[in-house]
Amino acid sequence: MESGPALFAGAAFTLFGAALLLWTGVRLRKGEPVALGVEPRTAAVVAGLSGAAFLLLGVWCFGRL
């Protein structure tokens, strides 16, 4: 993989994953719903796993440099 696209993809995935985890944590701490119309525990688990997956994907992209 070329270094330019890998750097951009890694940065995008890492920032999105971190922001998703931060947003989910803040919503849970305030007691507000993570997603409307979904059971709170299910929404929190799916959002947390998605955020972690995006973080791992970003780290993998950075590892390809």
Backbone as XML, in Angstrom:
<?xml version="1.0"?>
<chain id="A" units="angstrom">
  <residue number="1" name="MET">
    <atom name="N" x="0.851" y="-1.168" z="0.000"/>
    <atom name="CA" x="0.000" y="0.000" z="0.000"/>
    <atom name="C" x="0.898" y="1.232" z="0.000"/>
  </residue>
  <residue number="2" name="GLU">
    <atom name="N" x="0.555" y="2.217" z="-0.780"/>
    <atom name="CA" x="1.334" y="3.439" z="-0.814"/>
    <atom name="C" x="1.186" y="4.178" z="0.511"/>
  </residue>
  <residue number="3" name="SER">
    <atom name="N" x="2.187" y="4.948" z="0.866"/>
    <atom name="CA" x="2.175" y="5.575" z="2.181"/>
    <atom name="C" x="1.151" y="6.703" z="2.299"/>
  </residue>
  <residue number="4" name="GLY">
    <atom name="N" x="0.884" y="7.426" z="1.232"/>
    <atom name="CA" x="-0.086" y="8.523" z="1.302"/>
    <atom name="C" x="-1.493" y="8.051" z="1.617"/>
  </residue>
  <residue number="5" name="PRO">
    <atom name="N" x="-2.044" y="7.133" z="0.815"/>
    <atom name="CA" x="-3.382" y="6.629" z="1.122"/>
    <atom name="C" x="-3.467" y="5.887" z="2.454"/>
  </residue>
  <residue number="6" name="ALA">
    <atom name="N" x="-2.403" y="5.163" z="2.812"/>
    <atom name="CA" x="-2.413" y="4.441" z="4.093"/>
    <atom name="C" x="-2.438" y="5.427" z="5.259"/>
  </residue>
  <residue number="7" name="LEU">
    <atom name="N" x="-1.708" y="6.506" z="5.123"/>
    <atom name="CA" x="-1.689" y="7.520" z="6.179"/>
    <atom name="C" x="-3.055" y="8.188" z="6.320"/>
  </residue>
  <residue number="8" name="PHE">
    <atom name="N" x="-3.668" y="8.545" z="5.201"/>
    <atom name="CA" x="-4.988" y="9.173" z="5.235"/>
    <atom name="C" x="-6.036" y="8.217" z="5.807"/>
  </residue>
  <residue number="9" name="ALA">
    <atom name="N" x="-6.048" y="6.968" z="5.330"/>
    <atom name="CA" x="-7.031" y="5.995" z="5.813"/>
    <atom name="C" x="-6.824" y="5.708" z="7.291"/>
  </residue>
  <residue number="10" name="GLY">
    <atom name="N" x="-5.573" y="5.562" z="7.707"/>
    <atom name="CA" x="-5.296" y="5.321" z="9.124"/>
    <atom name="C" x="-5.759" y="6.455" z="10.003"/>
  </residue>
  <residue number="11" name="ALA">
    <atom name="N" x="-5.513" y="7.678" z="9.562"/>
    <atom name="CA" x="-5.948" y="8.836" z="10.339"/>
    <atom name="C" x="-7.472" y="8.921" z="10.398"/>
  </residue>
  <residue number="12" name="ALA">
    <atom name="N" x="-8.124" y="8.692" z="9.269"/>
    <atom name="CA" x="-9.588" y="8.772" z="9.233"/>
    <atom name="C" x="-10.228" y="7.701" z="10.121"/>
  </residue>
  <residue number="13" name="PHE">
    <atom name="N" x="-9.768" y="6.465" z="10.001"/>
    <atom name="CA" x="-10.341" y="5.381" z="10.801"/>
    <atom name="C" x="-10.072" y="5.588" z="12.282"/>
  </residue>
  <residue number="14" name="THR">
    <atom name="N" x="-8.864" y="6.005" z="12.621"/>
    <atom name="CA" x="-8.515" y="6.191" z="14.025"/>
    <atom name="C" x="-9.311" y="7.331" z="14.652"/>
  </residue>
  <residue number="15" name="LEU">
    <atom name="N" x="-9.410" y="8.442" z="13.945"/>
    <atom name="CA" x="-10.176" y="9.573" z="14.485"/>
    <atom name="C" x="-11.652" y="9.231" z="14.631"/>
  </residue>
  <residue number="16" name="PHE">
    <atom name="N" x="-12.220" y="8.549" z="13.637"/>
    <atom name="CA" x="-13.630" y="8.189" z="13.727"/>
    <atom name="C" x="-13.877" y="7.202" z="14.866"/>
  </residue>
  <residue number="17" name="GLY">
    <atom name="N" x="-13.021" y="6.200" z="14.997"/>
    <atom name="CA" x="-13.182" y="5.225" z="16.078"/>
    <atom name="C" x="-13.068" y="5.855" z="17.453"/>
  </residue>
  <residue number="18" name="ALA">
    <atom name="N" x="-12.083" y="6.740" z="17.624"/>
    <atom name="CA" x="-11.913" y="7.411" z="18.911"/>
    <atom name="C" x="-13.101" y="8.320" z="19.212"/>
  </residue>
  <residue number="19" name="ALA">
    <atom name="N" x="-13.578" y="9.045" z="18.202"/>
    <atom name="CA" x="-14.722" y="9.934" z="18.408"/>
    <atom name="C" x="-15.979" y="9.139" z="18.746"/>
  </residue>
  <residue number="20" name="LEU">
    <atom name="N" x="-16.171" y="8.006" z="18.095"/>
    <atom name="CA" x="-17.343" y="7.174" z="18.374"/>
    <atom name="C" x="-17.294" y="6.623" z="19.791"/>
  </residue>
  <residue number="21" name="LEU">
    <atom name="N" x="-16.125" y="6.165" z="20.231"/>
    <atom name="CA" x="-16.001" y="5.669" z="21.602"/>
    <atom name="C" x="-16.197" y="6.782" z="22.622"/>
  </residue>
  <residue number="22" name="LEU">
    <atom name="N" x="-15.650" y="7.953" z="22.348"/>
    <atom name="CA" x="-15.820" y="9.086" z="23.256"/>
    <atom name="C" x="-17.282" y="9.502" z="23.337"/>
  </residue>
  <residue number="23" name="TRP">
    <atom name="N" x="-17.934" y="9.619" z="22.197"/>
    <atom name="CA" x="-19.342" y="10.021" z="22.157"/>
    <atom name="C" x="-20.219" y="9.005" z="22.890"/>
  </residue>
  <residue number="24" name="THR">
    <atom name="N" x="-19.970" y="7.730" z="22.678"/>
    <atom name="CA" x="-20.745" y="6.684" z="23.344"/>
    <atom name="C" x="-20.545" y="6.756" z="24.848"/>
  </residue>
  <residue number="25" name="GLY">
    <atom name="N" x="-19.311" y="6.945" z="25.277"/>
    <atom name="CA" x="-19.031" y="7.051" z="26.708"/>
    <atom name="C" x="-19.711" y="8.239" z="27.363"/>
  </residue>
  <residue number="26" name="VAL">
    <atom name="N" x="-19.704" y="9.369" z="26.684"/>
    <atom name="CA" x="-20.358" y="10.563" z="27.229"/>
    <atom name="C" x="-21.863" y="10.346" z="27.318"/>
  </residue>
  <residue number="27" name="ARG">
    <atom name="N" x="-22.466" y="9.766" z="26.275"/>
    <atom name="CA" x="-23.911" y="9.510" z="26.295"/>
    <atom name="C" x="-24.279" y="8.545" z="27.420"/>
  </residue>
  <residue number="28" name="LEU">
    <atom name="N" x="-23.468" y="7.512" z="27.633"/>
    <atom name="CA" x="-23.758" y="6.553" z="28.700"/>
    <atom name="C" x="-23.599" y="7.196" z="30.074"/>
  </residue>
  <residue number="29" name="ARG">
    <atom name="N" x="-22.578" y="8.021" z="30.230"/>
    <atom name="CA" x="-22.342" y="8.655" z="31.528"/>
    <atom name="C" x="-23.482" y="9.598" z="31.899"/>
  </residue>
  <residue number="30" name="LYS">
    <atom name="N" x="-24.040" y="10.295" z="30.897"/>
    <atom name="CA" x="-25.150" y="11.208" z="31.155"/>
    <atom name="C" x="-26.487" y="10.486" z="31.276"/>
  </residue>
  <residue number="31" name="GLY">
    <atom name="N" x="-26.525" y="9.210" z="30.925"/>
    <atom name="CA" x="-27.768" y="8.460" z="30.987"/>
    <atom name="C" x="-28.681" y="8.702" z="29.798"/>
  </residue>
  <residue number="32" name="GLU">
    <atom name="N" x="-28.142" y="9.255" z="28.739"/>
    <atom name="CA" x="-28.927" y="9.535" z="27.539"/>
    <atom name="C" x="-28.833" y="8.341" z="26.579"/>
  </residue>
  <residue number="33" name="PRO">
    <atom name="N" x="-29.828" y="8.189" z="25.709"/>
    <atom name="CA" x="-29.783" y="7.053" z="24.781"/>
    <atom name="C" x="-28.666" y="7.210" z="23.755"/>
  </residue>
  <residue number="34" name="VAL">
    <atom name="N" x="-28.059" y="6.095" z="23.408"/>
    <atom name="CA" x="-27.008" y="6.088" z="22.393"/>
    <atom name="C" x="-27.641" y="6.104" z="21.008"/>
  </residue>
  <residue number="35" name="ALA">
    <atom name="N" x="-28.735" y="5.368" z="20.835"/>
    <atom name="CA" x="-29.470" y="5.345" z="19.571"/>
    <atom name="C" x="-30.964" y="5.326" z="19.897"/>
  </residue>
  <residue number="36" name="LEU">
    <atom name="N" x="-31.714" y="6.082" z="19.165"/>
    <atom name="CA" x="-33.151" y="6.148" z="19.409"/>
    <atom name="C" x="-33.843" y="4.889" z="18.906"/>
  </residue>
  <residue number="37" name="GLY">
    <atom name="N" x="-34.758" y="4.366" z="19.711"/>
    <atom name="CA" x="-35.545" y="3.212" z="19.315"/>
    <atom name="C" x="-34.847" y="1.884" z="19.491"/>
  </residue>
  <residue number="38" name="VAL">
    <atom name="N" x="-33.695" y="1.870" z="20.176"/>
    <atom name="CA" x="-32.935" y="0.640" z="20.389"/>
    <atom name="C" x="-32.704" y="0.491" z="21.881"/>
  </residue>
  <residue number="39" name="GLU">
    <atom name="N" x="-32.675" y="-0.739" z="22.353"/>
    <atom name="CA" x="-32.400" y="-0.976" z="23.767"/>
    <atom name="C" x="-31.038" y="-0.371" z="24.121"/>
  </residue>
  <residue number="40" name="PRO">
    <atom name="N" x="-30.949" y="0.376" z="25.219"/>
    <atom name="CA" x="-29.702" y="1.092" z="25.550"/>
    <atom name="C" x="-28.467" y="0.194" z="25.626"/>
  </residue>
  <residue number="41" name="ARG">
    <atom name="N" x="-28.608" y="-0.975" z="26.218"/>
    <atom name="CA" x="-27.453" y="-1.860" z="26.356"/>
    <atom name="C" x="-26.981" y="-2.360" z="24.991"/>
  </residue>
  <residue number="42" name="THR">
    <atom name="N" x="-27.927" y="-2.716" z="24.122"/>
    <atom name="CA" x="-27.576" y="-3.189" z="22.784"/>
    <atom name="C" x="-26.896" y="-2.095" z="21.981"/>
  </residue>
  <residue number="43" name="ALA">
    <atom name="N" x="-27.433" y="-0.881" z="22.036"/>
    <atom name="CA" x="-26.850" y="0.241" z="21.301"/>
    <atom name="C" x="-25.445" y="0.546" z="21.793"/>
  </residue>
  <residue number="44" name="ALA">
    <atom name="N" x="-25.237" y="0.495" z="23.100"/>
    <atom name="CA" x="-23.920" y="0.781" z="23.656"/>
    <atom name="C" x="-22.897" y="-0.276" z="23.236"/>
  </residue>
  <residue number="45" name="VAL">
    <atom name="N" x="-23.304" y="-1.532" z="23.239"/>
    <atom name="CA" x="-22.388" y="-2.609" z="22.846"/>
    <atom name="C" x="-22.021" y="-2.497" z="21.376"/>
  </residue>
  <residue number="46" name="VAL">
    <atom name="N" x="-23.013" y="-2.279" z="20.523"/>
    <atom name="CA" x="-22.743" y="-2.174" z="19.083"/>
    <atom name="C" x="-21.870" y="-0.955" z="18.781"/>
  </residue>
  <residue number="47" name="ALA">
    <atom name="N" x="-22.161" y="0.175" z="19.400"/>
    <atom name="CA" x="-21.360" y="1.376" z="19.176"/>
    <atom name="C" x="-19.938" y="1.192" z="19.713"/>
  </residue>
  <residue number="48" name="GLY">
    <atom name="N" x="-19.806" y="0.561" z="20.858"/>
    <atom name="CA" x="-18.475" y="0.320" z="21.425"/>
    <atom name="C" x="-17.647" y="-0.621" z="20.574"/>
  </residue>
  <residue number="49" name="LEU">
    <atom name="N" x="-18.266" y="-1.694" z="20.099"/>
    <atom name="CA" x="-17.543" y="-2.635" z="19.234"/>
    <atom name="C" x="-17.174" y="-1.994" z="17.903"/>
  </residue>
  <residue number="50" name="SER">
    <atom name="N" x="-18.063" y="-1.181" z="17.377"/>
    <atom name="CA" x="-17.768" y="-0.491" z="16.119"/>
    <atom name="C" x="-16.612" y="0.489" z="16.295"/>
  </residue>
  <residue number="51" name="GLY">
    <atom name="N" x="-16.628" y="1.242" z="17.377"/>
    <atom name="CA" x="-15.542" y="2.175" z="17.642"/>
    <atom name="C" x="-14.207" y="1.460" z="17.801"/>
  </residue>
  <residue number="52" name="ALA">
    <atom name="N" x="-14.216" y="0.351" z="18.518"/>
    <atom name="CA" x="-12.983" y="-0.418" z="18.696"/>
    <atom name="C" x="-12.506" y="-1.005" z="17.373"/>
  </residue>
  <residue number="53" name="ALA">
    <atom name="N" x="-13.438" y="-1.464" z="16.543"/>
    <atom name="CA" x="-13.064" y="-2.019" z="15.245"/>
    <atom name="C" x="-12.433" y="-0.948" z="14.354"/>
  </residue>
  <residue number="54" name="PHE">
    <atom name="N" x="-12.990" y="0.262" z="14.364"/>
    <atom name="CA" x="-12.411" y="1.341" z="13.567"/>
    <atom name="C" x="-11.031" y="1.733" z="14.094"/>
  </residue>
  <residue number="55" name="LEU">
    <atom name="N" x="-10.856" y="1.738" z="15.414"/>
    <atom name="CA" x="-9.534" y="2.021" z="15.966"/>
    <atom name="C" x="-8.518" y="0.966" z="15.531"/>
  </residue>
  <residue number="56" name="LEU">
    <atom name="N" x="-8.890" y="-0.294" z="15.610"/>
    <atom name="CA" x="-7.988" y="-1.370" z="15.188"/>
    <atom name="C" x="-7.672" y="-1.280" z="13.702"/>
  </residue>
  <residue number="57" name="LEU">
    <atom name="N" x="-8.664" y="-0.942" z="12.889"/>
    <atom name="CA" x="-8.436" y="-0.794" z="11.463"/>
    <atom name="C" x="-7.472" y="0.362" z="11.188"/>
  </residue>
  <residue number="58" name="GLY">
    <atom name="N" x="-7.612" y="1.451" z="11.915"/>
    <atom name="CA" x="-6.682" y="2.570" z="11.761"/>
    <atom name="C" x="-5.266" y="2.193" z="12.155"/>
  </residue>
  <residue number="59" name="VAL">
    <atom name="N" x="-5.116" y="1.472" z="13.252"/>
    <atom name="CA" x="-3.792" y="1.024" z="13.681"/>
    <atom name="C" x="-3.198" y="0.076" z="12.647"/>
  </residue>
  <residue number="60" name="TRP">
    <atom name="N" x="-4.020" y="-0.792" z="12.076"/>
    <atom name="CA" x="-3.545" y="-1.701" z="11.031"/>
    <atom name="C" x="-3.057" y="-0.914" z="9.820"/>
  </residue>
  <residue number="61" name="CYS">
    <atom name="N" x="-3.802" y="0.125" z="9.426"/>
    <atom name="CA" x="-3.371" y="0.961" z="8.295"/>
    <atom name="C" x="-2.050" y="1.648" z="8.581"/>
  </residue>
  <residue number="62" name="PHE">
    <atom name="N" x="-1.871" y="2.144" z="9.800"/>
    <atom name="CA" x="-0.608" y="2.772" z="10.160"/>
    <atom name="C" x="0.524" y="1.742" z="10.167"/>
  </residue>
  <residue number="63" name="GLY">
    <atom name="N" x="0.207" y="0.502" z="10.506"/>
    <atom name="CA" x="1.212" y="-0.551" z="10.496"/>
    <atom name="C" x="1.667" y="-0.938" z="9.104"/>
  </residue>
  <residue number="64" name="ARG">
    <atom name="N" x="0.886" y="-0.598" z="8.094"/>
    <atom name="CA" x="1.229" y="-0.918" z="6.715"/>
    <atom name="C" x="2.214" y="0.088" z="6.121"/>
  </residue>
  <residue number="65" name="LEU">
    <atom name="N" x="2.508" y="1.162" z="6.840"/>
    <atom name="CA" x="3.430" y="2.184" z="6.313"/>
    <atom name="C" x="4.816" y="1.666" z="6.201"/>
  </residue>
</chain>
